[in-house]
Tab-separated table of C-alpha atoms in Angstrom:
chain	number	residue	atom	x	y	z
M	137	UNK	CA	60.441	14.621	-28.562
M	138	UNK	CA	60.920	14.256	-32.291
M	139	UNK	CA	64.839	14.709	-32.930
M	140	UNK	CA	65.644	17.007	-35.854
M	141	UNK	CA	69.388	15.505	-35.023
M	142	UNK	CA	70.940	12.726	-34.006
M	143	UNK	CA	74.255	12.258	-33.461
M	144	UNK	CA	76.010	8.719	-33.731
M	145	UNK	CA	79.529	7.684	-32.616
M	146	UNK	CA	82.511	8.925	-29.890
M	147	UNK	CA	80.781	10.052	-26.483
M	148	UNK	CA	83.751	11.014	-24.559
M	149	UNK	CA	84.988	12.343	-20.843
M	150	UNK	CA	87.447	14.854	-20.746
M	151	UNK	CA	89.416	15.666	-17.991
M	152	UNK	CA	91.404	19.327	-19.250
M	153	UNK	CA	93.989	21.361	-17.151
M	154	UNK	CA	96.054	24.434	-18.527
M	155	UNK	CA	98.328	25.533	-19.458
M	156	UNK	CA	101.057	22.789	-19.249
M	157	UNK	CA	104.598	23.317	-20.451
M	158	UNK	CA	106.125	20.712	-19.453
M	159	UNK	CA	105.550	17.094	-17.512
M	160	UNK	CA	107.430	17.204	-14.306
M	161	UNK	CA	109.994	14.419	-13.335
M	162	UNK	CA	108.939	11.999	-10.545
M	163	UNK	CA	106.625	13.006	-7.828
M	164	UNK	CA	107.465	16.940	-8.466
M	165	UNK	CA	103.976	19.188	-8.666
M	166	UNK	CA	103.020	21.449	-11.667
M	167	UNK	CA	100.570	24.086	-10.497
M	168	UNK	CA	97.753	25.053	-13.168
M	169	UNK	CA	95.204	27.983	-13.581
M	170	UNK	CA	92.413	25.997	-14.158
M	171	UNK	CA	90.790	21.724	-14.309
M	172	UNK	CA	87.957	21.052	-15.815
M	173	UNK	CA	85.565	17.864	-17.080
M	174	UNK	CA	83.723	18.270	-19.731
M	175	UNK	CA	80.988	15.955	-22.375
M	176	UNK	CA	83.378	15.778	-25.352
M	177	UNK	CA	83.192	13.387	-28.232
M	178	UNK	CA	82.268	13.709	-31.808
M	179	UNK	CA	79.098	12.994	-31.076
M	180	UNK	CA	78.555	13.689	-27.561
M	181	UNK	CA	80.071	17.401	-27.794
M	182	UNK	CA	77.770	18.283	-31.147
M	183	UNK	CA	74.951	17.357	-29.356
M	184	UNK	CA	75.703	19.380	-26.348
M	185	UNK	CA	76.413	22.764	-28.931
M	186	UNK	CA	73.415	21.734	-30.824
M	187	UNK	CA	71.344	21.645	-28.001
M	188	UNK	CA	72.398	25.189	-26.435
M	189	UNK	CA	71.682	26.004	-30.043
M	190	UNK	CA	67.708	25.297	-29.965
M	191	UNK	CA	68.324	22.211	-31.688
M	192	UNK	CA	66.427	19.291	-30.615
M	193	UNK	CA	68.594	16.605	-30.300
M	194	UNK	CA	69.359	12.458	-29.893
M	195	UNK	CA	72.123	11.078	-29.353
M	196	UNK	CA	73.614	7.401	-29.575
M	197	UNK	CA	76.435	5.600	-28.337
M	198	UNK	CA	78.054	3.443	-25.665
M	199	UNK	CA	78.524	4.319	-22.115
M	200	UNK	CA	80.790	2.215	-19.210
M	201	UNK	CA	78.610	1.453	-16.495
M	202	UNK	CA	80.708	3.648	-13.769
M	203	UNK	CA	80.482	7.403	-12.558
M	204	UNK	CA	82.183	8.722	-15.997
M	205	UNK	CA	79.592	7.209	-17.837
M	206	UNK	CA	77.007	8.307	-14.958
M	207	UNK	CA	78.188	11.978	-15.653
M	208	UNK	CA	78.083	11.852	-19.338
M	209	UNK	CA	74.439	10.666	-19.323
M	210	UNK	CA	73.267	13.379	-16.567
M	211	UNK	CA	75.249	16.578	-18.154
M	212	UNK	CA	73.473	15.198	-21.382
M	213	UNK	CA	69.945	15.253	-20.221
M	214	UNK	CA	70.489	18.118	-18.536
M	215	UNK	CA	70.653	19.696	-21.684
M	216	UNK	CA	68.015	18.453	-23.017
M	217	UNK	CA	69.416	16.192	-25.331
M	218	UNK	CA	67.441	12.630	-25.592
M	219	UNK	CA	69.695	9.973	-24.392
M	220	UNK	CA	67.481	7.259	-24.242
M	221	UNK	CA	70.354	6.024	-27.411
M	222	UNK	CA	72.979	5.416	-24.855
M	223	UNK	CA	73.581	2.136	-24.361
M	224	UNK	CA	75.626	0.889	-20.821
M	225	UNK	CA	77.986	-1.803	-21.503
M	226	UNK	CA	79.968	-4.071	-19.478
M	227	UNK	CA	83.529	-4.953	-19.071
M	228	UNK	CA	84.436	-1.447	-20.457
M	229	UNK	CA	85.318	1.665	-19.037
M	230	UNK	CA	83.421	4.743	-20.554
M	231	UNK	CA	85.602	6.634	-22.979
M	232	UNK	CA	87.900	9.336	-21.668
M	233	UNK	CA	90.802	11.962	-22.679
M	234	UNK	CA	92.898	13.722	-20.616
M	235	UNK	CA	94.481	16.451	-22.275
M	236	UNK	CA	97.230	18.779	-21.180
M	237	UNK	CA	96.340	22.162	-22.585
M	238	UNK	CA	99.639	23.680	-23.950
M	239	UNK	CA	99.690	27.951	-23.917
M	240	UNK	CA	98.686	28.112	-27.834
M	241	UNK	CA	95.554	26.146	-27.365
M	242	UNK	CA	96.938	22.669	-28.757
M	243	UNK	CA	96.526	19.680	-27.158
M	244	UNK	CA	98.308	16.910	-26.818
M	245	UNK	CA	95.117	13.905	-25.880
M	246	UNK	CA	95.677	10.899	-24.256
M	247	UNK	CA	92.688	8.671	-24.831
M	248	UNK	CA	91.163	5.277	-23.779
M	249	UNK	CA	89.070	3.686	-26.393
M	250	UNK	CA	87.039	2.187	-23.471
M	251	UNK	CA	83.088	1.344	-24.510
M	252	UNK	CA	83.304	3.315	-27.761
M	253	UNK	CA	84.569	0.138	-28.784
M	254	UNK	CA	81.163	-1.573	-28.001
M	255	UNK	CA	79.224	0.298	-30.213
M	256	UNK	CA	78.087	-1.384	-33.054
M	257	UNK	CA	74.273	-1.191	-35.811
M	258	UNK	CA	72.292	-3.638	-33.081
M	259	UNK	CA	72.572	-0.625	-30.681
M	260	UNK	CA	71.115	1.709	-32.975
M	261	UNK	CA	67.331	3.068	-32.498
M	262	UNK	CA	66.526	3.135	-35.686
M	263	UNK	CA	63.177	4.492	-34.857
M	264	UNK	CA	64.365	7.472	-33.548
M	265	UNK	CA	66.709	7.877	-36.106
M	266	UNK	CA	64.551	7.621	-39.030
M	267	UNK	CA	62.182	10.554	-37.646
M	268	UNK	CA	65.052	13.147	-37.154
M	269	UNK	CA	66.881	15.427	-40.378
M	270	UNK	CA	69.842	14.863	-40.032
M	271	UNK	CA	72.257	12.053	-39.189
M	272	UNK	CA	75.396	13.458	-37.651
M	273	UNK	CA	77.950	10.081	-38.043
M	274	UNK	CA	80.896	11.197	-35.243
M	275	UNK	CA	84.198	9.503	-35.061
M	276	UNK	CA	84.782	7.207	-37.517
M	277	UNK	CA	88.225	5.607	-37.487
M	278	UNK	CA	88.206	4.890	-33.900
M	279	UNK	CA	84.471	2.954	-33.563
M	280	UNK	CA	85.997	-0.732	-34.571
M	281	UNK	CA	81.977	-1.623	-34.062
M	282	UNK	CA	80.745	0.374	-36.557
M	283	UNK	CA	84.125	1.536	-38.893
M	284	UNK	CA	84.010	-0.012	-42.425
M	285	UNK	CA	80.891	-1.998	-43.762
M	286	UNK	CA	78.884	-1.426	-41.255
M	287	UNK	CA	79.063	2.289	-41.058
M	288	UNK	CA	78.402	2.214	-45.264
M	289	UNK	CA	75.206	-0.190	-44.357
M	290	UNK	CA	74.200	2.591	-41.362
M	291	UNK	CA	74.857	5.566	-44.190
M	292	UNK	CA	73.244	4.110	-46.582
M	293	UNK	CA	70.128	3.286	-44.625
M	294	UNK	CA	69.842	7.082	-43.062
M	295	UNK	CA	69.698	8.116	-47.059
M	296	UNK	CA	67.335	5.533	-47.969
M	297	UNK	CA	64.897	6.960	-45.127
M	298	UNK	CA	65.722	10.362	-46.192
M	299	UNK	CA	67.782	11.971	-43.412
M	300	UNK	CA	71.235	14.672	-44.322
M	301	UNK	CA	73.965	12.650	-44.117
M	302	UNK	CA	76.784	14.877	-42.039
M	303	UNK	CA	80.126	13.374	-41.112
M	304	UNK	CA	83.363	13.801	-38.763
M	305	UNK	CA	86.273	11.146	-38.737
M	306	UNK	CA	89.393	10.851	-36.690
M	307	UNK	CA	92.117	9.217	-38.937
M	308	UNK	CA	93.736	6.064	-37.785
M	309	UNK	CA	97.012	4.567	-38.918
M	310	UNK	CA	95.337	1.679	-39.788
M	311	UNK	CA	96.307	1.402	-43.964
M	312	UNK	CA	93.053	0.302	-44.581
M	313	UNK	CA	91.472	3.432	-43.182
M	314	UNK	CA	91.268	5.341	-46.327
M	315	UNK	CA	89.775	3.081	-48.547
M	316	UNK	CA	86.810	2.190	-45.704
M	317	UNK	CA	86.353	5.768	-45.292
M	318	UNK	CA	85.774	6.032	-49.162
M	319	UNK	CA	83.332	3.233	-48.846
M	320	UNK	CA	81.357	5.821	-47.318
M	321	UNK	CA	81.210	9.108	-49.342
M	322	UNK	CA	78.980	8.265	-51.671
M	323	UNK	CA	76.456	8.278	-48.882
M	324	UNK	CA	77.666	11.088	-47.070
M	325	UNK	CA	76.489	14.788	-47.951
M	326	UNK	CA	78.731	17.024	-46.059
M	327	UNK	CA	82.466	15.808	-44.924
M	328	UNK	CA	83.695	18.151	-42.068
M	329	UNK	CA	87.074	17.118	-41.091
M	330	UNK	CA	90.045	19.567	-40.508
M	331	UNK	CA	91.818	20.078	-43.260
M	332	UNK	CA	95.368	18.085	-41.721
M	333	UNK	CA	93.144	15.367	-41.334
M	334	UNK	CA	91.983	15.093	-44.508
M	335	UNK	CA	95.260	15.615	-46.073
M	336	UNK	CA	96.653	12.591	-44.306
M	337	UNK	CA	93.475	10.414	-45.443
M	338	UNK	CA	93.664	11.655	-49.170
M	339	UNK	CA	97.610	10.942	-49.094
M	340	UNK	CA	98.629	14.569	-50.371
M	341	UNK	CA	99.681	17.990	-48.667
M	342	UNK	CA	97.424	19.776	-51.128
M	343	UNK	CA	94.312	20.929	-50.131
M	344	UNK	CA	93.024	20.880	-53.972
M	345	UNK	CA	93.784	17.404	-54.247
M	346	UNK	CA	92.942	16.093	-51.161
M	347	UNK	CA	89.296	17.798	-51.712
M	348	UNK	CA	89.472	16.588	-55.295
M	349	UNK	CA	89.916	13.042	-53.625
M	350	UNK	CA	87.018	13.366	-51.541
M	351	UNK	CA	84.871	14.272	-54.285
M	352	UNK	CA	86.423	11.337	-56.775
M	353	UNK	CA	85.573	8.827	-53.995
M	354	UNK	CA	81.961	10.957	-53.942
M	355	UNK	CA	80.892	12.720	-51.423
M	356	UNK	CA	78.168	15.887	-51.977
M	357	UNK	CA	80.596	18.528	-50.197
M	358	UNK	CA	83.508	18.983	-48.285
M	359	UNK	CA	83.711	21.281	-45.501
M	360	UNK	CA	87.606	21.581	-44.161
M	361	UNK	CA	88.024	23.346	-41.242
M	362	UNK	CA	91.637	25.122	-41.088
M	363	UNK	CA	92.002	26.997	-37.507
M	364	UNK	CA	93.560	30.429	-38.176
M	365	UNK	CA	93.454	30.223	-41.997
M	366	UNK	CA	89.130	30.169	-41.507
M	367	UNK	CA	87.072	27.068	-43.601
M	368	UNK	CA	87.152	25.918	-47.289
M	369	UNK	CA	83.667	24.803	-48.787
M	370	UNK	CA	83.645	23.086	-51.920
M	371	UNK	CA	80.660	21.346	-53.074
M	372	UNK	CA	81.169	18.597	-55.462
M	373	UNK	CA	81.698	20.260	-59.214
M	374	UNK	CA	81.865	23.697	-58.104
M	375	UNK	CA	84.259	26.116	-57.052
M	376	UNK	CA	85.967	26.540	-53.823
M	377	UNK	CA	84.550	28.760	-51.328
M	378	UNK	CA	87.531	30.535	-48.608
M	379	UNK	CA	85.938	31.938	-45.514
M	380	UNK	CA	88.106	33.764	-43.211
M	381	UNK	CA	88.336	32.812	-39.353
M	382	UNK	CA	87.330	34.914	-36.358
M	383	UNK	CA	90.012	36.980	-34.843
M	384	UNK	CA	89.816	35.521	-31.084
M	385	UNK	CA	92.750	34.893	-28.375
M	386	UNK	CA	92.662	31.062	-28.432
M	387	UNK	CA	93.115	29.491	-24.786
M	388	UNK	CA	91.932	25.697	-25.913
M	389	UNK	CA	91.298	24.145	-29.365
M	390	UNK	CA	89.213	21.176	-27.493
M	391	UNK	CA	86.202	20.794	-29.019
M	392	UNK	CA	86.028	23.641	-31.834
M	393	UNK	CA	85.384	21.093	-34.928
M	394	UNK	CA	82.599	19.731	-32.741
M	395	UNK	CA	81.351	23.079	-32.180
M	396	UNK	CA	81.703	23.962	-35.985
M	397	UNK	CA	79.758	20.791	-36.595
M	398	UNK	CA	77.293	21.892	-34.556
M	399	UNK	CA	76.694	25.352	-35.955
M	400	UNK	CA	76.892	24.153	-39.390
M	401	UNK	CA	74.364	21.364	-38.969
M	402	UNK	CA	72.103	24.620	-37.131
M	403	UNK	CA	72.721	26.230	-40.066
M	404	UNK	CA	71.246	23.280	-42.911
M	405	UNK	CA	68.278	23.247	-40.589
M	406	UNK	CA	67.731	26.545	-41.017
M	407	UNK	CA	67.655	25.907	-44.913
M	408	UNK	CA	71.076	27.841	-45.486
M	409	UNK	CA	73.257	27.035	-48.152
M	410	UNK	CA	76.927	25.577	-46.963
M	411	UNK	CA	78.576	28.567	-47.138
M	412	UNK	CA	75.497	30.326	-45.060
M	413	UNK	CA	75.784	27.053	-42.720
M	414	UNK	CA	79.938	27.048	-42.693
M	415	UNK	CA	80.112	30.961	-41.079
M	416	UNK	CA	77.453	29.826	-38.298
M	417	UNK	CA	79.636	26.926	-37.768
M	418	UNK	CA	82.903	29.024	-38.281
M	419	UNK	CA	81.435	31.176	-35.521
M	420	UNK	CA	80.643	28.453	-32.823
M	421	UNK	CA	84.201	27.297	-32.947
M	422	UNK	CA	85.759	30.267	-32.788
M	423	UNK	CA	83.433	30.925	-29.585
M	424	UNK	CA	84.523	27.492	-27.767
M	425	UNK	CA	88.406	28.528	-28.584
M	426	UNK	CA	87.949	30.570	-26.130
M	427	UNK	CA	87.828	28.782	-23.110
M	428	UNK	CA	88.560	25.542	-21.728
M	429	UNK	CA	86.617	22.206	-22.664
M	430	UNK	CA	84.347	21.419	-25.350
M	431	UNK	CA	81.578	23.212	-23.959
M	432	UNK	CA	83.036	26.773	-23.871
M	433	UNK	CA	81.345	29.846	-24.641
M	434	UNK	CA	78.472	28.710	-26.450
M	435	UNK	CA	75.868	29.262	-24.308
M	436	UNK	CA	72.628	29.938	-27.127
M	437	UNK	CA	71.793	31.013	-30.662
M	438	UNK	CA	71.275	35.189	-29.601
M	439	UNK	CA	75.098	35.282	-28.099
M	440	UNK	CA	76.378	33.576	-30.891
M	441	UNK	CA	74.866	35.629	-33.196
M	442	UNK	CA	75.846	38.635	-31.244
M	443	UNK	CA	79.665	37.389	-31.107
M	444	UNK	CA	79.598	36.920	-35.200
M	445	UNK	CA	78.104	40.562	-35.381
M	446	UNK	CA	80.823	41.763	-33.070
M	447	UNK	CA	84.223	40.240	-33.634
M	448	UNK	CA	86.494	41.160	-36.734
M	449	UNK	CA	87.989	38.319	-39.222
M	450	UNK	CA	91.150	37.555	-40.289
M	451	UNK	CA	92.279	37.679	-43.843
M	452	UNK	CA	90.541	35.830	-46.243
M	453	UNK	CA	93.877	32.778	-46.405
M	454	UNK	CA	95.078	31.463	-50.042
């Protein structure tokens, strides 16, 4: 299979129960509705919606070589997805979350680095990756193989071949964050952070600077997601774009910026503008909001399509 995607970076197992209101003292139980495990990860997740989307799909990253890393790779191919990218590792654990859902959705995630931490350009197939689209770069700020130089030298080298350049970061304390993350822009062609996130990154609580930021530092477009308040597009030198969110009751927000990821990408390869591309994503994430885990509710391109004909928006925010 010839990839028109692959996604590189955070492959992730999450372990999900709702809702939780509280953590009870000592050895007292807390009964929930509902556990589940799920593929999660910037780049394991978009693979999984991209996938159920028609999309054909590689992924890369690094696994643990025990049963979480076991299930990641076997939900994965049974999806269809080409893992032959994941590399096993030793001496690390695979990735994981576990993440108390609270009753409005958020969640609080408590995460072990584990093998992302292994990942780093030797493990790359850059064979695969040169024959797909689109490069979907997951997780930066919390891949210490690949953040920095050598995720400009991986950028760069998707461009040079010819591949869409799509990214996702997770911000990081780290005060040299920012300016390795605006290493990068110049090499990426769509940003699609949420919007808090890149606030924090572009040091502001505006969202016109911190998207004039982006675009001083380079990058083609910038795609914030915003939950409620719907998705700002803005390529570079032209106007911002507002598009209003789905009206849906939210039960987990696991997963949704994957999912948007995910629809948007579906959406380039379709030859759609970003706007076009931003309401397929807008409607994928709304559709995993609604249920518990990463995977939820997106299931395949008709349903999708039926749930953005069907549901009403919100107001068109600020």
């Amino acid at each position: 299979m010839t990839p028109a995607v692959v996604t590189l970076g955070l492959h992730i197992l999450d372990v999900l129960g709702r809702p939780v209101t509280r953590i009870p003292p000592g050895q007292e139980v807390e009964l929930l509705e509902e556990i589940t495990m799920t593929v999660a990860g910037t780049a394991a997740a978009t693979a999984v919606d991209l996938a159920r989307l028609g999309v054909r799909t590689a992924t890369v990253g690094a696994l643990g070589r025990d049963p979480m890393g076991e299930f990641l790779r076997s939900r994965m191919t049974a999806e269809g997805i080409d893992c032959s990218g994941l590399t096993d590792v030793d001496g690390l654990q695979t990735s994981a979350t576990i993440l108390p859902i609270r009753p409005d959705g958020g969640r609080p995630p408590l995460h072990v680095i584990g093998a992302s931490a292994a990942l780093t350009p030797a493990l790359i197939p850059w064979p695969t990756v040169e024959r797909a689209r689109i490069l979907h770069m997951g997780g930066t700020g919390l891949l210490p193989g690949l953040d920095g130089e050598p995720t400009v030298h991986v950028l760069r080298r998707a461009k040079d071949a010819g591949l869409t350049v799509v990214m996702d970061f997770i911000p990081t304390k780290d005060p040299a964050f920012p300016a390795q993350l605006a290493a990068c822009l110049p090499h990426v062609d769509f940003l699609l952070p949420n919007l808090e996130d890149a606030c924090f990154v572009a040091g502001t609580d505006d969202r016109r600077e911190a998207i004039d930021w982006y675009h001083g530092h380079g990058v083609g477009c910038t795609v914030l997601t915003m939950g409620a308040d719907g998705v700002s597009v803005t390529p570079r030198g032209e106007h911002e774009r507002l598009l209003p969110a789905y009206a849906v009751d939210v039960v987990d927000t696991t997963g949704c910026g994957d999912a948007f990821s995910a629809g948007f990408i579906t959406g380039l390869l379709e030859g759609r503008g970003p706007v076009a591309a931003a309401e397929l994503g807008l409607a994928a994430g709304s559709v995993v909001a609604t249920g518990l885990g990463s995977d939820a509710g997106i299931t395949d391109r008709p349903a999708l399509d039926r749930f953005a004909a069907r549901t009403p928006r919100l107001t068109v925010p600020a």
